[in-house]
Short mmCIF file of C-alpha atoms and ligand atoms in Angstrom, two decimals:
data_model
loop_
_atom_site.label_atom_id
_atom_site.label_comp_id
_atom_site.label_asym_id
_atom_site.label_seq_id
_atom_site.Cartn_x
_atom_site.Cartn_y
_atom_site.Cartn_z
CA MET A 1 39.33 17.64 -34.86
CA ILE A 2 38.84 15.58 -31.58
CA ILE A 3 38.24 15.60 -27.67
CA GLU A 4 38.50 13.38 -25.75
CA CYS A 5 35.20 13.36 -22.64
CA PRO A 6 35.47 11.81 -19.36
CA ALA A 7 32.33 10.58 -17.03
CA LYS A 8 32.04 12.09 -13.65
CA ILE A 9 30.98 10.19 -10.22
CA ASN A 10 29.27 11.59 -7.37
CA LEU A 11 31.39 11.30 -4.79
CA SER A 12 28.32 12.27 -2.47
CA LEU A 13 24.99 13.83 -3.00
CA ASP A 14 22.66 15.73 -1.61
CA VAL A 15 19.39 17.28 -1.57
CA VAL A 16 18.76 20.16 0.40
CA GLY A 17 15.21 21.82 -1.12
CA LYS A 18 13.68 22.24 -3.93
CA ARG A 19 14.14 25.68 -5.85
CA GLU A 20 10.22 27.28 -7.35
CA ASP A 21 10.52 25.94 -10.42
CA GLY A 22 10.79 22.23 -9.33
CA TYR A 23 13.85 22.26 -8.92
CA HIS A 24 16.37 19.89 -7.10
CA LEU A 25 19.12 22.40 -5.06
CA LEU A 26 21.57 19.94 -4.32
CA GLN A 27 25.11 19.83 -2.51
CA MET A 28 27.28 17.05 -4.44
CA ILE A 29 30.93 16.37 -5.05
CA MET A 30 31.62 16.02 -8.48
CA GLN A 31 35.05 14.22 -9.87
CA THR A 32 35.87 13.05 -13.43
CA ILE A 33 37.29 9.67 -13.24
CA ALA A 34 39.96 8.31 -16.11
CA LEU A 35 36.69 6.75 -18.34
CA TYR A 36 36.53 8.84 -21.61
CA ASP A 37 34.13 9.06 -24.59
CA ARG A 38 35.75 10.30 -27.86
CA VAL A 39 34.37 13.48 -29.99
CA LYS A 40 35.01 13.97 -33.62
CA ILE A 41 34.73 17.23 -34.90
CA THR A 42 34.84 17.76 -38.45
CA LYS A 43 33.04 20.15 -40.99
CA ASN A 44 30.50 19.02 -43.06
CA ASN A 45 28.05 20.68 -45.87
CA GLU A 46 25.29 19.65 -43.17
CA MET A 47 24.82 18.97 -39.74
CA VAL A 48 25.54 15.04 -39.81
CA ILE A 49 25.68 12.48 -35.74
CA THR A 50 26.82 9.81 -35.47
CA CYS A 51 27.50 7.31 -32.50
CA ASN A 52 29.10 4.25 -31.98
CA LYS A 53 26.65 2.83 -29.97
CA ILE A 54 22.68 2.27 -30.70
CA ASP A 55 20.77 3.28 -27.90
CA VAL A 56 21.96 6.95 -28.41
CA PRO A 57 19.52 9.38 -30.26
CA CYS A 58 21.17 10.48 -33.50
CA ASP A 59 18.67 13.30 -34.49
CA ARG A 60 18.55 16.95 -32.57
CA SER A 61 18.15 15.25 -29.09
CA ASN A 62 21.44 14.37 -29.24
CA ILE A 63 22.61 16.73 -26.65
CA ALA A 64 25.87 16.98 -28.61
CA TYR A 65 23.85 18.38 -31.72
CA ARG A 66 22.88 20.62 -29.53
CA ALA A 67 25.13 22.33 -28.38
CA VAL A 68 26.84 22.27 -32.21
CA GLU A 69 23.15 24.59 -32.31
CA VAL A 70 23.87 27.08 -29.42
CA MET A 71 27.42 27.88 -30.57
CA LYS A 72 26.28 28.33 -34.59
CA GLU A 73 23.73 30.72 -33.24
CA LYS A 74 25.57 32.50 -30.43
CA PHE A 75 29.37 33.41 -33.27
CA ASN A 76 27.06 33.10 -35.86
CA ILE A 77 29.29 29.94 -37.23
CA GLU A 78 27.31 28.94 -40.16
CA ASP A 79 29.39 26.51 -41.29
CA ASN A 80 27.85 22.73 -40.76
CA PHE A 81 29.47 19.20 -39.43
CA LYS A 82 30.25 15.95 -38.33
CA ILE A 83 30.56 15.37 -35.29
CA GLU A 84 31.70 11.66 -34.07
CA ILE A 85 31.15 10.33 -30.91
CA GLU A 86 32.69 7.41 -29.78
CA LYS A 87 31.07 5.80 -26.39
CA ASN A 88 32.25 4.45 -23.92
CA ILE A 89 31.13 5.53 -21.27
CA PRO A 90 27.29 3.47 -20.19
CA VAL A 91 24.71 5.73 -21.32
CA ALA A 92 21.71 6.95 -18.83
CA ALA A 93 23.56 5.69 -16.23
CA GLY A 94 24.96 8.45 -13.98
CA LEU A 95 28.43 9.22 -14.81
CA ALA A 96 26.86 12.32 -17.58
CA GLY A 97 27.94 10.93 -20.29
CA GLY A 98 25.36 13.50 -22.74
CA SER A 99 26.38 16.30 -20.61
CA THR A 100 29.86 15.39 -21.38
CA ASN A 101 29.81 15.46 -24.59
CA ALA A 102 28.18 18.92 -24.70
CA ALA A 103 31.44 20.42 -22.98
CA ALA A 104 33.32 18.50 -25.98
CA VAL A 105 31.49 20.32 -28.70
CA ILE A 106 31.56 23.86 -27.47
CA LYS A 107 35.61 23.30 -26.11
CA GLY A 108 35.70 21.98 -29.73
CA LEU A 109 34.45 24.67 -31.33
CA ASN A 110 35.49 27.56 -29.14
CA ASP A 111 39.27 25.86 -30.43
CA MET A 112 38.36 25.83 -34.13
CA TYR A 113 37.00 29.18 -34.32
CA SER A 114 39.31 30.76 -32.08
CA LEU A 115 36.79 32.18 -29.80
CA ASN A 116 39.00 32.62 -27.03
CA LEU A 117 36.11 32.48 -24.28
CA SER A 118 37.49 31.96 -21.43
CA ILE A 119 36.11 29.01 -19.03
CA ASP A 120 33.10 31.35 -17.10
CA GLN A 121 31.99 32.11 -20.40
CA MET A 122 32.63 27.85 -21.75
CA LYS A 123 30.48 27.33 -18.53
CA GLU A 124 26.90 29.77 -18.52
CA ILE A 125 26.31 28.18 -22.48
CA GLY A 126 26.77 25.29 -20.86
CA LEU A 127 24.25 25.03 -18.33
CA LYS A 128 21.85 26.11 -20.81
CA LEU A 129 21.95 22.22 -22.28
CA GLY A 130 21.83 20.65 -18.33
CA ALA A 131 22.70 21.50 -15.34
CA ASP A 132 26.53 18.73 -15.19
CA VAL A 133 27.67 20.69 -17.82
CA PRO A 134 29.59 23.44 -16.85
CA PHE A 135 31.25 21.03 -14.63
CA PHE A 136 33.59 19.19 -17.66
CA PHE A 137 34.88 22.67 -17.96
CA GLU A 138 36.65 22.37 -14.88
CA GLY A 139 36.30 18.82 -14.30
CA GLY A 140 39.04 17.38 -10.90
CA THR A 141 37.37 17.26 -7.29
CA CYS A 142 34.61 19.24 -7.20
CA LEU A 143 31.35 20.61 -4.73
CA ALA A 144 28.75 20.99 -6.88
CA GLU A 145 25.69 23.90 -5.71
CA GLY A 146 22.85 25.18 -6.86
CA ILE A 147 20.98 23.23 -9.71
CA GLY A 148 24.67 21.72 -9.96
CA GLU A 149 26.18 24.61 -11.55
CA LYS A 150 27.92 26.46 -8.77
CA LEU A 151 31.46 24.87 -8.44
CA THR A 152 34.12 25.06 -6.68
CA LYS A 153 37.17 22.98 -6.90
CA LEU A 154 38.91 21.09 -4.82
CA ASN A 155 42.02 19.84 -3.79
CA ASP A 156 41.85 16.23 -6.04
CA VAL A 157 41.03 13.63 -5.29
CA SER A 158 43.31 10.15 -6.02
CA CYS A 159 42.13 7.06 -5.85
CA HIS A 160 41.17 3.75 -8.13
CA LEU A 161 38.35 2.98 -8.18
CA VAL A 162 35.81 -0.11 -10.07
CA VAL A 163 32.78 1.08 -11.66
CA ALA A 164 29.63 -1.09 -12.64
CA LYS A 165 26.57 -0.11 -14.74
CA PRO A 166 23.64 -2.94 -14.31
CA PRO A 167 21.47 -3.94 -16.99
CA ILE A 168 17.92 -1.94 -15.86
CA ASN A 169 17.23 1.24 -16.59
CA VAL A 170 16.33 3.68 -13.78
CA SER A 171 15.07 7.58 -15.21
CA THR A 172 16.61 10.39 -13.82
CA LYS A 173 12.45 12.13 -13.82
CA TYR A 174 11.25 9.25 -11.20
CA VAL A 175 13.92 9.24 -8.82
CA TYR A 176 14.14 12.95 -8.38
CA GLN A 177 10.51 12.38 -8.43
CA ASN A 178 10.16 10.16 -6.12
CA LEU A 179 12.48 11.88 -3.93
CA LYS A 180 10.61 12.23 -0.05
CA LEU A 181 12.56 14.79 1.30
CA ASP A 182 11.46 14.12 5.06
CA GLU A 183 11.93 10.97 4.32
CA ILE A 184 15.38 10.95 3.96
CA ALA A 185 16.77 9.67 6.53
CA VAL A 186 20.80 9.96 6.34
CA HIS A 187 22.04 13.28 4.91
CA PRO A 188 26.06 12.59 3.99
CA ASP A 189 28.20 15.25 5.97
CA THR A 190 29.60 17.62 2.84
CA LYS A 191 30.99 19.90 4.53
CA ARG A 192 33.29 17.00 7.09
CA ILE A 193 33.88 15.14 3.18
CA ILE A 194 35.65 18.50 2.13
CA GLN A 195 37.37 18.50 5.91
CA TYR A 196 38.60 14.88 4.36
CA ILE A 197 39.34 15.53 1.04
CA ASN A 198 41.17 19.08 1.51
CA SER A 199 43.56 16.11 4.08
CA ASN A 200 44.06 13.65 1.33
CA ASP A 201 42.11 11.65 4.07
CA ILE A 202 40.45 9.58 0.90
CA ARG A 203 39.49 6.85 3.40
CA SER A 204 38.01 8.33 6.15
CA LEU A 205 35.86 10.42 2.85
CA ALA A 206 34.91 6.84 1.36
CA GLU A 207 33.17 5.44 4.35
CA SER A 208 31.78 9.37 4.91
CA MET A 209 30.01 8.70 1.54
CA VAL A 210 26.05 9.24 0.93
CA ASN A 211 23.98 9.58 -2.16
CA VAL A 212 20.48 10.68 -0.96
CA LEU A 213 18.45 8.75 -4.08
CA GLU A 214 19.70 5.58 -2.91
CA THR A 215 16.52 6.01 -1.19
CA VAL A 216 14.60 5.49 -3.68
CA THR A 217 16.66 3.27 -6.48
CA VAL A 218 17.71 0.53 -3.59
CA ARG A 219 14.68 0.14 -2.10
CA GLU A 220 13.33 -0.93 -6.50
CA TYR A 221 16.25 -2.05 -7.62
CA PRO A 222 17.74 -4.45 -4.94
CA VAL A 223 20.61 -5.05 -8.11
CA ILE A 224 22.19 -2.19 -7.20
CA PHE A 225 22.58 -3.07 -3.18
CA GLU A 226 24.09 -5.85 -3.83
CA ILE A 227 27.12 -3.95 -6.42
CA LYS A 228 27.82 -2.15 -3.07
CA ASN A 229 27.77 -5.29 -1.14
CA ILE A 230 30.12 -7.45 -2.84
CA MET A 231 32.63 -4.17 -3.75
CA MET A 232 32.77 -3.86 -0.06
CA GLU A 233 33.37 -7.70 0.61
CA PHE A 234 36.46 -7.85 -2.41
CA GLY A 235 38.02 -4.46 0.28
CA ALA A 236 36.46 -1.43 -0.68
CA LEU A 237 36.49 1.34 1.32
CA GLY A 238 33.17 3.24 0.28
CA SER A 239 31.11 2.06 -2.01
CA LEU A 240 28.31 4.25 -3.57
CA MET A 241 25.45 4.63 -6.37
CA SER A 242 26.93 7.66 -9.46
CA GLY A 243 23.92 10.18 -9.54
CA SER A 244 20.59 9.07 -9.76
CA GLY A 245 21.69 5.53 -10.67
CA PRO A 246 21.84 3.03 -11.81
CA SER A 247 25.46 3.28 -11.72
CA VAL A 248 28.06 2.58 -8.64
CA PHE A 249 31.35 3.20 -7.81
CA GLY A 250 34.01 1.11 -4.92
CA ILE A 251 36.69 3.45 -3.97
CA PHE A 252 40.18 0.68 -3.46
CA GLU A 253 42.92 1.59 -1.88
CA ASP A 254 44.49 -1.03 -4.14
CA LYS A 255 43.62 -2.27 -7.60
CA ALA A 256 45.11 -5.49 -7.25
CA ASP A 257 41.15 -6.00 -5.08
CA ALA A 258 39.79 -3.20 -8.02
CA LEU A 259 41.11 -5.68 -10.58
CA LYS A 260 40.30 -8.72 -8.44
CA CYS A 261 36.35 -6.78 -7.64
CA HIS A 262 35.96 -6.29 -11.41
CA ASN A 263 36.45 -9.81 -12.57
CA ARG A 264 34.35 -10.84 -9.80
CA LEU A 265 31.14 -8.44 -11.26
CA ARG A 266 32.15 -9.54 -15.11
CA ASP A 267 30.61 -12.72 -14.18
CA TYR A 268 27.15 -11.30 -14.44
CA ILE A 269 27.61 -6.96 -15.84
CA LYS A 270 29.30 -6.36 -18.86
CA GLU A 271 29.69 -2.47 -17.98
CA VAL A 272 32.42 -2.70 -15.55
CA PHE A 273 35.35 -0.56 -15.20
CA VAL A 274 38.92 -0.27 -12.81
CA VAL A 275 39.63 3.54 -13.24
CA SER A 276 41.14 6.35 -11.48
CA THR A 277 40.41 9.80 -10.88
CA ILE A 278 41.27 12.88 -13.20
CA ASN A 279 42.68 15.66 -11.88
CA ARG A 280 40.63 17.78 -15.45
CA GLY A 281 37.66 18.22 -17.38
CA VAL A 282 37.18 18.10 -21.68
P1 ATP B 301 23.61 12.20 -15.65
O1 ATP B 301 24.24 11.84 -14.46
O2 ATP B 301 23.47 13.87 -15.97
O3 ATP B 301 21.42 12.44 -15.59
P2 ATP B 301 23.42 9.68 -17.61
O4 ATP B 301 24.41 9.50 -17.27
O5 ATP B 301 21.85 9.82 -16.43
O6 ATP B 301 23.42 11.69 -17.16
P3 ATP B 301 23.34 10.06 -20.49
O7 ATP B 301 24.19 9.13 -21.12
O8 ATP B 301 23.64 11.48 -20.50
O9 ATP B 301 22.76 9.81 -18.96
O10 ATP B 301 21.83 9.76 -21.31
C1 ATP B 301 21.10 10.84 -20.80
C2 ATP B 301 19.66 10.11 -22.03
O11 ATP B 301 19.78 11.15 -22.83
C3 ATP B 301 19.89 8.61 -22.95
O12 ATP B 301 18.62 7.93 -22.56
C4 ATP B 301 19.84 9.43 -24.19
O13 ATP B 301 18.75 8.30 -25.17
C5 ATP B 301 19.50 10.62 -24.34
N1 ATP B 301 21.38 11.86 -24.72
C6 ATP B 301 21.40 12.70 -25.83
N2 ATP B 301 22.30 12.59 -26.07
C7 ATP B 301 23.05 11.80 -25.81
C8 ATP B 301 24.74 11.88 -25.83
N3 ATP B 301 25.38 12.60 -26.55
N4 ATP B 301 25.41 10.57 -25.13
C9 ATP B 301 24.63 9.67 -24.25
N5 ATP B 301 23.77 10.00 -24.14
C10 ATP B 301 22.66 10.92 -25.28
#
């Protein structure tokens, strides 16, 4: 069984507080995009996990492996599996590549064993593995609140995008640890952004996008700001860092502009893509 699993971007990201356990409370607009990993699941004598990218761990620390373990335990599945990950989504990029793989495993095993799990049940299992996992059972455009698990479906945004992952490593932990809530100068107006989305006003949406985590990353990594500027020069309606970065995306009205921007960025960034938004998850 092969499951296609898309990446996500954040059309906005706000931190609105902190839970007692230290988790940040978020208000994000999440969007799936047509940039896919593929996860192949086959029964096997022993548990094996493989991936075409060397920076992805092929042991228990792979989130897809942990997803298998959770499913095996919960549904008394005694079989073992070979999980082959074809990774096209940049790793540690703010595009939730790991989370989408975990969602694919849950969905794949649900189908393989005819478990008939509802979307809500799969979301609940996914949340045990990571806060971004439940979103992939909805996909399209969603408001995510709480630590990312409270999802509200919005009108699906339809647009062209350039997504670029600069060759730097940004740790999600570092970004959240260095975020000072009282120093955030600009928060997104999430309510207004939702109105733009639901009225299909892509231009106003693009112009209103804010990711408060940029306050940490842009200071540390000027390349993020440079990419945003290049995207704007090439006609993007708006440009933003996704998640905790370092990936940056630009929204384009015109695909030809997106392709020109892609060609310019490709001169010095290997991982750059022209994609569109999609209206589904795994
Ligand atoms: P998020 O936006 O949810 O923080 P991300 O896109 O920043 O996710 P991932 O690509 O999910 O980050 O990877 C984060 C780390 O998790 C990587 O450094 C990698 O070592 C590890 N990892 C474990 N399993 C996977 C997987 N299946 N795919 C990618 N990375 C994985």
